[in-house]
Tab-separated table of C-alpha atoms and ligand atoms in Angstrom:
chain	number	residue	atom	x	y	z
E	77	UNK	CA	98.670	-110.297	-190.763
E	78	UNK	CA	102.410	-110.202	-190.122
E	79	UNK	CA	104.785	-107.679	-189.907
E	80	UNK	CA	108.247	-107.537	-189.765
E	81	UNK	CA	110.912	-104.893	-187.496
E	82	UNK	CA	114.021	-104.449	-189.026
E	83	UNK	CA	116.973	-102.737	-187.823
E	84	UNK	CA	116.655	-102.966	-184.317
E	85	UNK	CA	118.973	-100.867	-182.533
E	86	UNK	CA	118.513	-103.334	-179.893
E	87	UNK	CA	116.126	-105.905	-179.368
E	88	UNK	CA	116.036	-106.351	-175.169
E	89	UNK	CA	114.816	-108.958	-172.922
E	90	UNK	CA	114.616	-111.958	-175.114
E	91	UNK	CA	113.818	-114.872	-173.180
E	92	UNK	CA	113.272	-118.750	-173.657
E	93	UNK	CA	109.817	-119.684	-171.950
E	94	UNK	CA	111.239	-121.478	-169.590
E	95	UNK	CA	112.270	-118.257	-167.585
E	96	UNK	CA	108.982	-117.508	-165.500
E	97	UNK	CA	111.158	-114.641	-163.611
E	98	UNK	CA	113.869	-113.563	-162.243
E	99	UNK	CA	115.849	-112.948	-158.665
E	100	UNK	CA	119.138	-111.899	-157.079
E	101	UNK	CA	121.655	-111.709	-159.361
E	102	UNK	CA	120.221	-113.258	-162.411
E	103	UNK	CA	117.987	-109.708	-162.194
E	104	UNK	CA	121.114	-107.745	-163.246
E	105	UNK	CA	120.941	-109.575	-166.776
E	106	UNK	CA	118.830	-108.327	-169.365
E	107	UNK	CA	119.351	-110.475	-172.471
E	108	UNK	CA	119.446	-108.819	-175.765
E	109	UNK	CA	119.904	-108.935	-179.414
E	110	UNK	CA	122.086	-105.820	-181.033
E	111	UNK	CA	120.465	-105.342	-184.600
E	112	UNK	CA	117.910	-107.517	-184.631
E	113	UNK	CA	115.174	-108.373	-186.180
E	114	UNK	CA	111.452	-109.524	-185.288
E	115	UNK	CA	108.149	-111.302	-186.341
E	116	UNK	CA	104.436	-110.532	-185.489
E	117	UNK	CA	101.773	-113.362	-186.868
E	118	UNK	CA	98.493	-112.728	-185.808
E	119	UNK	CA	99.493	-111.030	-183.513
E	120	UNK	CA	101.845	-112.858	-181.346
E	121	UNK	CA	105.678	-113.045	-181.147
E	122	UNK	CA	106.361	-115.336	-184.548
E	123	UNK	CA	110.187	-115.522	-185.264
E	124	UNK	CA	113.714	-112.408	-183.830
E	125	UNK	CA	117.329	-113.039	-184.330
E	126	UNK	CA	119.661	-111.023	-185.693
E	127	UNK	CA	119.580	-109.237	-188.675
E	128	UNK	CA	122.003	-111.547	-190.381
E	129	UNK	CA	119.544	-114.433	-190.079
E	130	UNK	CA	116.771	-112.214	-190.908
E	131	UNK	CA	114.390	-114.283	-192.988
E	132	UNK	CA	113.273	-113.623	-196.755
E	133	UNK	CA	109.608	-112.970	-196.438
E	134	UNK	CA	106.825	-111.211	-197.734
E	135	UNK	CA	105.380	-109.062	-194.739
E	136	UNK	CA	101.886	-107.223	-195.047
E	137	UNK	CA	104.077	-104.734	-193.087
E	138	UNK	CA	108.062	-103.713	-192.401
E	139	UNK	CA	108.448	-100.959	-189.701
E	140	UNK	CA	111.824	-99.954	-189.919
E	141	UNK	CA	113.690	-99.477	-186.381
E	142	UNK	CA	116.665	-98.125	-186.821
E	143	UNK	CA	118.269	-96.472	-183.827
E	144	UNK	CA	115.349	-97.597	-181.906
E	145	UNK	CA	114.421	-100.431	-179.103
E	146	UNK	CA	112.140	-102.967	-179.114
E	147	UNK	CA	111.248	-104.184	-175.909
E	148	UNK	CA	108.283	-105.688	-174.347
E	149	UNK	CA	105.585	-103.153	-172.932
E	150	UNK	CA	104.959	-102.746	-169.232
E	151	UNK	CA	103.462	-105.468	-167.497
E	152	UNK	CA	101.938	-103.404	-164.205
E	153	UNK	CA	100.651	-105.881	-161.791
E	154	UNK	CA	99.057	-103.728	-158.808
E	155	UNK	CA	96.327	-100.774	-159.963
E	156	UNK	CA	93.831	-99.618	-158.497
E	157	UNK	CA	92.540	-97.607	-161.718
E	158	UNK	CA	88.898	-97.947	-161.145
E	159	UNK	CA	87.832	-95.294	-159.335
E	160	UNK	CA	85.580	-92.149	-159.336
E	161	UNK	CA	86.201	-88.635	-158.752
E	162	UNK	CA	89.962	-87.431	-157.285
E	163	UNK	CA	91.518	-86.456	-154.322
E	164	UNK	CA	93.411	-83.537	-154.917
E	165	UNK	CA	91.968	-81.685	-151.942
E	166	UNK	CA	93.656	-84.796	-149.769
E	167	UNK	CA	96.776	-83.312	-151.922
E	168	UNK	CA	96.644	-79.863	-150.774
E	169	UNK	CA	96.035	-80.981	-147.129
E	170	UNK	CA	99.342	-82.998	-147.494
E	171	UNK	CA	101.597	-80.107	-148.717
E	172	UNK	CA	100.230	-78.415	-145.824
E	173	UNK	CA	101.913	-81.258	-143.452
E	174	UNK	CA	98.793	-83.865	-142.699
E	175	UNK	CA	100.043	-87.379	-143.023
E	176	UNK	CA	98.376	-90.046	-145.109
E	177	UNK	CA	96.750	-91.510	-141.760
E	178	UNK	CA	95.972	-88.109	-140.238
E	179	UNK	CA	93.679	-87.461	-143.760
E	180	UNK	CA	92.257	-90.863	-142.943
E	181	UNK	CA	91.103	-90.297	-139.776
E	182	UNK	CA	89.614	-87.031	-140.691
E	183	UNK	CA	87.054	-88.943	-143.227
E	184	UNK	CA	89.217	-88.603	-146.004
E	185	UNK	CA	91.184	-91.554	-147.415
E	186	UNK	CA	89.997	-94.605	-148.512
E	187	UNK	CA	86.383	-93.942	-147.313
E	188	UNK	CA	86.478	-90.814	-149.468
E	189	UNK	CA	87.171	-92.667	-152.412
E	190	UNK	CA	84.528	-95.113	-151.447
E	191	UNK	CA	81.400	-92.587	-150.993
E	192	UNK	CA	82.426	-91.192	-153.957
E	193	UNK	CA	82.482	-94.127	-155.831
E	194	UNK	CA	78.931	-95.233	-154.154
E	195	UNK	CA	77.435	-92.354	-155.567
E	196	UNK	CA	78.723	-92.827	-159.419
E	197	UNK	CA	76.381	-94.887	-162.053
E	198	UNK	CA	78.424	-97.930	-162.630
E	199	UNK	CA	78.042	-96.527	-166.152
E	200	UNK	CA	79.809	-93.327	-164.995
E	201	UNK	CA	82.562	-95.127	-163.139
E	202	UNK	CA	83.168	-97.391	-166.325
E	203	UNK	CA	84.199	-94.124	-168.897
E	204	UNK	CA	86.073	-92.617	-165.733
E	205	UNK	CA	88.070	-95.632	-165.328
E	206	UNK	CA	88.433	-96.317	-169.374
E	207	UNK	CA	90.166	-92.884	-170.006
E	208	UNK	CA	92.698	-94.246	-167.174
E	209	UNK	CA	93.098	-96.989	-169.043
E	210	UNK	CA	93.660	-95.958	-172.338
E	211	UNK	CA	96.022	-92.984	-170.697
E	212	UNK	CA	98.550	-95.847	-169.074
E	213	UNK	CA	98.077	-98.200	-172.507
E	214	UNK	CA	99.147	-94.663	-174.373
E	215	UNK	CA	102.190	-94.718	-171.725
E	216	UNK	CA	103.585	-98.450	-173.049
E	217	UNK	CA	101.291	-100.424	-170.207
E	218	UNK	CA	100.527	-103.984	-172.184
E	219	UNK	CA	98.946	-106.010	-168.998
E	220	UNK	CA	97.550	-104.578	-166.346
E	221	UNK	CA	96.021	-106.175	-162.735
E	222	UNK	CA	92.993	-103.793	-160.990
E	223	UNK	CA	91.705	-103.661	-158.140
E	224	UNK	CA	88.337	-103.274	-156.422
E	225	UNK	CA	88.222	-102.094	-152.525
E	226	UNK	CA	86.912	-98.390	-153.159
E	227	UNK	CA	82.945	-100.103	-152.858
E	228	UNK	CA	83.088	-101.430	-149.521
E	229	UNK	CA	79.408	-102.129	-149.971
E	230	UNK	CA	78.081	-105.403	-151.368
E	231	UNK	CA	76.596	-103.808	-154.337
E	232	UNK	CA	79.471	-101.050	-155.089
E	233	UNK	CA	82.052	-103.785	-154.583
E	234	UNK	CA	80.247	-105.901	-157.694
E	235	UNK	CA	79.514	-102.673	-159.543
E	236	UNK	CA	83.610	-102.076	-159.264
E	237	UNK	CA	84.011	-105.593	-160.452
E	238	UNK	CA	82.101	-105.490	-163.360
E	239	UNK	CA	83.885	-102.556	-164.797
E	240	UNK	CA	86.858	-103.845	-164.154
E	241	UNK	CA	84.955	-106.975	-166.206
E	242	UNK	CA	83.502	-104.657	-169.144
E	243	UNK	CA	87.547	-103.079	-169.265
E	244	UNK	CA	88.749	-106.770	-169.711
E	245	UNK	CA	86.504	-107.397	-172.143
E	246	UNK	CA	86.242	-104.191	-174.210
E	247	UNK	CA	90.287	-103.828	-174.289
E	248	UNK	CA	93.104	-105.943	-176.084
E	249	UNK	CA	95.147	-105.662	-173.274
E	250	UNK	CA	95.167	-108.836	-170.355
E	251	UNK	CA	93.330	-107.654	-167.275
E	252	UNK	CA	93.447	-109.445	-164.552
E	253	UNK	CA	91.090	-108.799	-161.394
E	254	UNK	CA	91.342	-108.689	-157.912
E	255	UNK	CA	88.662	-108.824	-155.440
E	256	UNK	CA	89.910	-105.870	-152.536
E	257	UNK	CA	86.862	-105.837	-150.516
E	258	UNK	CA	88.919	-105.880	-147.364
E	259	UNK	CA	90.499	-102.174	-148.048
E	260	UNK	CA	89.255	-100.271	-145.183
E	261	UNK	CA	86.582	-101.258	-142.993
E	262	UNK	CA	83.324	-99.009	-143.741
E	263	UNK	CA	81.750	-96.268	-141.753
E	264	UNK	CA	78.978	-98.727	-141.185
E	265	UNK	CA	80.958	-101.251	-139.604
E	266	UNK	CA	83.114	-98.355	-138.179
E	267	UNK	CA	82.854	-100.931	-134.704
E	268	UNK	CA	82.169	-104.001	-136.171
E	269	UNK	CA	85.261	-105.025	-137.891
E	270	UNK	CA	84.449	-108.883	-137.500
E	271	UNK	CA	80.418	-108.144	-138.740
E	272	UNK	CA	82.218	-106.660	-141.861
E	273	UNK	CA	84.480	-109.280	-142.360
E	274	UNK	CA	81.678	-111.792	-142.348
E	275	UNK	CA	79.871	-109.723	-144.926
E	276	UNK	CA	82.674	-110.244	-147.358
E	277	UNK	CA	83.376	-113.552	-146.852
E	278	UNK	CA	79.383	-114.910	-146.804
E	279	UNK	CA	77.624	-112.279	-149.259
E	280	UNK	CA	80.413	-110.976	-151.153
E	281	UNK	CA	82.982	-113.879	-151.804
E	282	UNK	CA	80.377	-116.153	-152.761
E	283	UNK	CA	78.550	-113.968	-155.585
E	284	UNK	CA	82.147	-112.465	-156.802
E	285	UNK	CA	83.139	-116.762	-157.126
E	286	UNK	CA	79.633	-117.593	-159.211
E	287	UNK	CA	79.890	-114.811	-161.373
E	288	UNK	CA	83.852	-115.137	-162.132
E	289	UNK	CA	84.256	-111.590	-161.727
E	290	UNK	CA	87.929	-111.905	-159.593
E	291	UNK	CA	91.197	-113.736	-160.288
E	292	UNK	CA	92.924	-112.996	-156.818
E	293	UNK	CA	92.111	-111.848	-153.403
E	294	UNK	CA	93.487	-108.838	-151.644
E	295	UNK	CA	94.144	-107.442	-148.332
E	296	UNK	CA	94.922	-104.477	-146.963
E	297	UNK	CA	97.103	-105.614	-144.164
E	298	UNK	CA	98.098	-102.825	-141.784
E	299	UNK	CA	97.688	-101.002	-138.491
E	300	UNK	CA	94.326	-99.696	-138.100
E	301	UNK	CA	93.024	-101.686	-141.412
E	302	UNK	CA	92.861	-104.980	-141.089
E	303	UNK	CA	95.359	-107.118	-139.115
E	304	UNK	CA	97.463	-110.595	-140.138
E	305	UNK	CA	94.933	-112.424	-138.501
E	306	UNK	CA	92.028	-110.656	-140.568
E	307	UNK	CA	94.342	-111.310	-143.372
E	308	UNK	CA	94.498	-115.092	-142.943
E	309	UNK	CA	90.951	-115.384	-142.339
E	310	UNK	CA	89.764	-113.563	-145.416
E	311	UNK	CA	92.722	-115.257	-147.710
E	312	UNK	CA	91.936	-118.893	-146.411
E	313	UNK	CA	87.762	-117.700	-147.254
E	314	UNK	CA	89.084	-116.971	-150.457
E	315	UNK	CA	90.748	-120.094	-151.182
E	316	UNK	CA	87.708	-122.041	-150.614
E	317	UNK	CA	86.980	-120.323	-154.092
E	318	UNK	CA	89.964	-120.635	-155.826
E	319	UNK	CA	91.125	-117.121	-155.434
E	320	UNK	CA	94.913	-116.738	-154.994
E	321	UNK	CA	96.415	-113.868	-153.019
E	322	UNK	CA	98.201	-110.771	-153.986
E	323	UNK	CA	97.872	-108.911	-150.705
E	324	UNK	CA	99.157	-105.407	-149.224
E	325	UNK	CA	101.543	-105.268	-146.812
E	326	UNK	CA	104.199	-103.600	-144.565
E	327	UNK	CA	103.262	-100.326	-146.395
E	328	UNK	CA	103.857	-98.244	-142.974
E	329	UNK	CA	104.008	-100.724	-140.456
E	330	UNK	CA	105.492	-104.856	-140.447
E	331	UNK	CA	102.404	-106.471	-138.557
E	332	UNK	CA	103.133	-109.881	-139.979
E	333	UNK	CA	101.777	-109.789	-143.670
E	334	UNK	CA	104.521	-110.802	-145.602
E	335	UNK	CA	104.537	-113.919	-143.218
E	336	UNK	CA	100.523	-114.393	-143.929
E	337	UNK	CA	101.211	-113.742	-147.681
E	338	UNK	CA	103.781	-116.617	-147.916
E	339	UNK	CA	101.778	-119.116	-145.444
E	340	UNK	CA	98.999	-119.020	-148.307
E	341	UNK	CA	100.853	-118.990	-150.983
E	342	UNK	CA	100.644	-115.610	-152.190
E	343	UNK	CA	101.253	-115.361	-155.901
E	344	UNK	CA	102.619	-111.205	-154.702
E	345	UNK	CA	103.037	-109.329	-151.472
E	346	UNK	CA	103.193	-105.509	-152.560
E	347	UNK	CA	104.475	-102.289	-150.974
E	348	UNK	CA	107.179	-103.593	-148.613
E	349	UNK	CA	108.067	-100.121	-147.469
E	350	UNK	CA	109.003	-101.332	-144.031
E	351	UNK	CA	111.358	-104.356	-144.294
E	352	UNK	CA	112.665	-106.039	-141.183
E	353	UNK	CA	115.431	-108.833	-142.225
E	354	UNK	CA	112.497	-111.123	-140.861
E	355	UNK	CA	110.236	-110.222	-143.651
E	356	UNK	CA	113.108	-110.569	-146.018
E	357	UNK	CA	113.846	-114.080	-144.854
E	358	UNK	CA	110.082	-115.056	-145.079
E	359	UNK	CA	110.292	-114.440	-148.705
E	360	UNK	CA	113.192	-117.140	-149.367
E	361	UNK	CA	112.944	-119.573	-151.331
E	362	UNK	CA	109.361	-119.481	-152.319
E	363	UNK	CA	106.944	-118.395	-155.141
E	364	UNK	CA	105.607	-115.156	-153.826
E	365	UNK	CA	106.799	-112.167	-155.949
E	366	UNK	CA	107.927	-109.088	-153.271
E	367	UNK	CA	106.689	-105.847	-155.643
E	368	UNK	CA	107.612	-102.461	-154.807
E	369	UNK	CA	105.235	-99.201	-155.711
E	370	UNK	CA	107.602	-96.054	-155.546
E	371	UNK	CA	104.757	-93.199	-156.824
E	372	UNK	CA	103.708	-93.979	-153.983
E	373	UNK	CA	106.768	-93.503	-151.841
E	374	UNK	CA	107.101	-90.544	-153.802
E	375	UNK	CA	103.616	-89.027	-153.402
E	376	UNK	CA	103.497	-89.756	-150.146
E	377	UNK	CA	106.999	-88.973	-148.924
E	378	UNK	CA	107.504	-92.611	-147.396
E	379	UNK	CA	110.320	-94.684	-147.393
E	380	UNK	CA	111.524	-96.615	-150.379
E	381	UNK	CA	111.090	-100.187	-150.684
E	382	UNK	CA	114.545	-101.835	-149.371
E	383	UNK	CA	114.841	-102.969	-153.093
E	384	UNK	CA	118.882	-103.486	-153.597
E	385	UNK	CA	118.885	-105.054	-149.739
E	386	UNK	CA	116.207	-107.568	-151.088
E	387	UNK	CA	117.757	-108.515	-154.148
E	388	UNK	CA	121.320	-108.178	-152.665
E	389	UNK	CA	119.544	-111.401	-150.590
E	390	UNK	CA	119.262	-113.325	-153.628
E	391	UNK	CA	114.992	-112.261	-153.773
E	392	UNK	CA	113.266	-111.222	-157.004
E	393	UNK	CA	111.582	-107.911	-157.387
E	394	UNK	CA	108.396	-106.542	-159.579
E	395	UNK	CA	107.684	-102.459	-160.107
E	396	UNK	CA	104.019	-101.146	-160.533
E	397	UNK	CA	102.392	-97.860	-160.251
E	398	UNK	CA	99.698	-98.807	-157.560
E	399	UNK	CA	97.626	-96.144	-159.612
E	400	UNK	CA	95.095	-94.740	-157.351
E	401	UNK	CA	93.300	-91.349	-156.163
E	402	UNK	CA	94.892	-91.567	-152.655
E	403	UNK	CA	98.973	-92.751	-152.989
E	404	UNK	CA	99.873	-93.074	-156.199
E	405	UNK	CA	98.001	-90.486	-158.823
E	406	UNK	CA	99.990	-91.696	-161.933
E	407	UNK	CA	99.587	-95.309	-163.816
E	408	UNK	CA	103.189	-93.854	-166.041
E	409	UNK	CA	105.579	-96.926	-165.660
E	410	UNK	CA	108.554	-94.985	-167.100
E	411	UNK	CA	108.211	-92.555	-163.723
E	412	UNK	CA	108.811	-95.678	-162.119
E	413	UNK	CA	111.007	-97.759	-163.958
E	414	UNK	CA	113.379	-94.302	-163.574
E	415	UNK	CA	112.494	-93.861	-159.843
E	416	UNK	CA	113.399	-97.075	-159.109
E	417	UNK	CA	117.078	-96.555	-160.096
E	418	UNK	CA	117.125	-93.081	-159.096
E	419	UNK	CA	116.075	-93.471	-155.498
E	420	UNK	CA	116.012	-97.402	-155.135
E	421	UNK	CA	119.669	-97.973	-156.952
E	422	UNK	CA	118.567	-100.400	-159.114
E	423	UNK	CA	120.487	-100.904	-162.197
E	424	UNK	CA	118.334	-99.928	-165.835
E	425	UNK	CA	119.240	-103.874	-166.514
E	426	UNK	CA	116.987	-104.799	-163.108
E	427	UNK	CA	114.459	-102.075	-163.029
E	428	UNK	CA	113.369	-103.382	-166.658
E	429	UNK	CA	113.415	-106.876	-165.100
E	430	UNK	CA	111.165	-105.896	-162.953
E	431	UNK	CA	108.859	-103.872	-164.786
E	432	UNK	CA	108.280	-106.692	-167.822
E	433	UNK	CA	108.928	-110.365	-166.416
E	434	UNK	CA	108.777	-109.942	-162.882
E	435	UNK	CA	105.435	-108.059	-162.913
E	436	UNK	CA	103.946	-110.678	-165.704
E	437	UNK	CA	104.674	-113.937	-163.360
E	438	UNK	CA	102.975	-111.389	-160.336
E	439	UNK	CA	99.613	-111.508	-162.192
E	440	UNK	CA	99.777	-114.709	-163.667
E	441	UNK	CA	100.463	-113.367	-167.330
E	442	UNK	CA	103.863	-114.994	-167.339
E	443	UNK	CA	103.155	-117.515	-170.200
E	444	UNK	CA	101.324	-114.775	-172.391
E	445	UNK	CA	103.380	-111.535	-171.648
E	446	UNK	CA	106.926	-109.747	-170.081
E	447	UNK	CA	109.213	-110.856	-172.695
E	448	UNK	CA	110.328	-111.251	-176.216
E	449	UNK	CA	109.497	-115.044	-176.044
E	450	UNK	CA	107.733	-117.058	-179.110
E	451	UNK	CA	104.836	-117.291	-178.954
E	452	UNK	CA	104.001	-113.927	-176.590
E	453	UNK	CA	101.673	-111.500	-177.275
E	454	UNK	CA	103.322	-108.575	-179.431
E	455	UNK	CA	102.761	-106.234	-176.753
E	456	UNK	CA	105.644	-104.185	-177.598
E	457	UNK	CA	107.373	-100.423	-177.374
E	458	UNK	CA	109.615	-98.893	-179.978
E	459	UNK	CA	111.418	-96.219	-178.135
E	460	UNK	CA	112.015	-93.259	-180.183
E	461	UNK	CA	116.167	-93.115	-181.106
E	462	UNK	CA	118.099	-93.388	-178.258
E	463	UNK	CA	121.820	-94.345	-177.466
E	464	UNK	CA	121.462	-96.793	-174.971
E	465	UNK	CA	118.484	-98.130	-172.753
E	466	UNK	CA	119.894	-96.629	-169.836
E	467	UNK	CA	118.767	-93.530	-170.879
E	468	UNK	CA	115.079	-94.759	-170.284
E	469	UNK	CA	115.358	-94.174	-166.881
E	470	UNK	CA	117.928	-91.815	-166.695
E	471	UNK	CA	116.196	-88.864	-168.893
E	472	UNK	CA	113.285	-89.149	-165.945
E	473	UNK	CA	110.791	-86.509	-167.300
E	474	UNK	CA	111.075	-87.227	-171.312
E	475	UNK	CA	108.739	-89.468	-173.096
E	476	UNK	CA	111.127	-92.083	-174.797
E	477	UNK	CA	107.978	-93.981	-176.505
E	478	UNK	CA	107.605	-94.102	-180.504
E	479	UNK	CA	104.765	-96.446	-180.855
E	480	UNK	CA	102.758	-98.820	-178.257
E	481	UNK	CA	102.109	-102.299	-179.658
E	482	UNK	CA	99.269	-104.524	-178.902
E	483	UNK	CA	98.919	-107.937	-180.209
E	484	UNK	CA	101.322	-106.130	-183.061
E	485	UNK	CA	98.266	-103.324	-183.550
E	486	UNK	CA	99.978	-99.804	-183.287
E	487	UNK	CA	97.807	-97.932	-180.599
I	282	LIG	O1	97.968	-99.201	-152.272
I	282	LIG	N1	97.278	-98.706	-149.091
I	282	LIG	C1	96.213	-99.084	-149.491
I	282	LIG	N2	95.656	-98.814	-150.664
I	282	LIG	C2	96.160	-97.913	-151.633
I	282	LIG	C3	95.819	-96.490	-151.337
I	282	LIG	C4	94.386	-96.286	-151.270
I	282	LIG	C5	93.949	-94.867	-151.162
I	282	LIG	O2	94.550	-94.053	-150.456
I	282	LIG	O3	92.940	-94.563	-151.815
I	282	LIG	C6	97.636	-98.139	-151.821
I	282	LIG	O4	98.455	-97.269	-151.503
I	283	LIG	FE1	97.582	-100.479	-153.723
């Protein structure tokens, strides 16, 4: 099967493989092709260029794209998608002026989420989280990471892995897993932290490992969750099974988890709401991707990630929605792509950085996905006619999409 766009407006972020991501000022670049053209062969990235050099060739089909983008879909590498039921009370307890910790203390939160999720059939929880899925894939998502930590219970924390597992394998989109069983501690261990702890490293770890149901390890590293010396403990038990991190931190407090993150080699450290220039100098010069959530700055009326002071100090940066019940209701990319350069000043040229190539190399996907590359997966979106890309983010509440791509399928 191939098939062949013509008449690309413009074709954006073409890349040579060697580009894994991008930081500092290289994030201001987004390399393009101004009517352009581009291949699909069973169903990865075959042959672009411009239109000029456009090839001769019998295609089973032509889309024509004129006045339109092509870029790469949305690579969104921190979800937390699987989950049952809502929290939309929480909501209405929030407008009223309770803060996200004073709902946790009350029994609401995390723990919500988690009795909740408890008491759903894992077949339940599976066409819950699917409709989720398909909504964000509708919405120009092409790879997506997800999350357990809403099971806190040896058996709901495999049940949430296997749908994530059943998602992977029932959708065309990469999914990549990550093992959150240190989210909150449970009521049952409500003065036990360390007895919990040892549950997830000696009966969970060990059956998640034999039954390859995680590709990463996460940790929710924060006052009154777990601390940086929780974090190290359960990130160097994870190594031992050849789970990489892609942790939580500094999402209200800097306890020392972007230093923890970068110590084992974090592949991301995500939510980076509080910065101190201590954090930001921890993140130098090494291969841990800083990723910024704004929904949930924006749900929950938090700071913004210091994104232009990061990449003003030569960092990279990835967007993702952190989709969940509790911070972040909404999996929609554009929303954040936009709120990134609204409220976060990033330029349209480094928010789309951030939200293809950046998040890619911050699950691992950045040989298969992020950018027009040969040899990529045709994960693609055709915007509808549109002057510029800027106006992606700038017309915030308008649905720019034409068609979502997949493997070159049209969803
Ligand atoms: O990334 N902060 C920790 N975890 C989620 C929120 C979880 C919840 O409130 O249900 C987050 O924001
Ligand atoms: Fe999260």
């Amino acid at each position: 099967m191939r098939i062949l766009f013509k008449n690309i407006k413009e074709l954006l972020q073409v890349r040579d493989r060697s580009v894994s991501f991008v930081s500092g000022k290289d994030m201001a670049k987004l390399p393009s092709i101004k009517n352009a053209y581009l291949l699909v062969e069973r169903g990865l990235i075959k042959d672009f260029g411009a239109m000029a050099n456009c090839p001769n060739i019998e295609a089973d089909q032509t889309i024509d794209a004129t006045g339109k983008m092509l870029l790469p879909a949305w690579c969104d590498s921190h979800t937390h998608l699987v989950y049952a039921g809502n929290r939309e009370s929480e909501f209405v307890d929030k407008i009223k002026g309770l803060s996200y910790q004073e709902i946790a203390e009350k029994g609401g939160g995390i723990l919500n989420s988690a009795k909740t999720l408890q008491d759903t059939s894992e077949n339940d929880l599976y066409e819950q989280s699917k409709i989720r899925l398909e909504e964000v894939i509708a919405l120009g998502t092409g790879a997506v990471e997800i999350k357990s930590g809403y099971g806190l219970t040896v058996e709901s924390e495999l049940k949430m892995l296997r749908v994530i597992k059943r998602l992977k394998d029932n959708y065309p989109i990469p999914i990549k897993a990550t093992f959150l069983g240190a989210h909150a501690v449970p009521l049952a261990y409500k003065n036990n932290k360390a007895g919990y702890i040892k549950l997830l490293v000696e009966t969970m770890l060990p059956q998640i490992a034999e039954m390859l149901l995680a590709d990463y390890i996460d940790v929710f590293c924060e006052t009154g969750y777990f601390s940086a010396e929780d974090t190290e403990r359960i990130l160097e038990a994870g190594k031992q099974y050849g789970l990489m991190p892609k942790i939580h931190v500094n999402q209200f407090t800097s306890i020392g988890g972007v230093q923890a993150g970068v110590k084992h080699h974090a592949l991301s450290v995500d939510h980076l709401e509080e910065m101190r220039d201590a954090d930001i100098e921890a993140l130098k010069s090494t291969h841990t991707m800083p990723v910024a959530l704004p929904g949930c700055s924006y749900f929950l009326n938090i700071p913004y990630t210091p994104a232009r002071k990061m990449i003003d100090a030569g960092l990279p940066l990835a967007l993702a929605t952190d989709y969940n019940p509790g911070s972040s209701p909404s999996g929609n990319m554009n929303f954040v792509v936009s709120t990134a350069c609204i409220k976060m000043k990033l330029t349209p040229e480094e928010a789309i950085n951030a939200a293809t190539i950046n998040g890619a190399y911050a699950m691992g996907l950045e040989n298969e996905v992020g950018s027009i590359t040969i040899g990529k997966q045709a994960n693609l979106i055709l915007t509808k006619p549109i002057n510029s890309y800027n106006f992606i983010p700038y017309a915030f509440g308008t649905d720019h999409i034409e068609k979502v791509f997949v493997n070159g399928a049209e969803i």
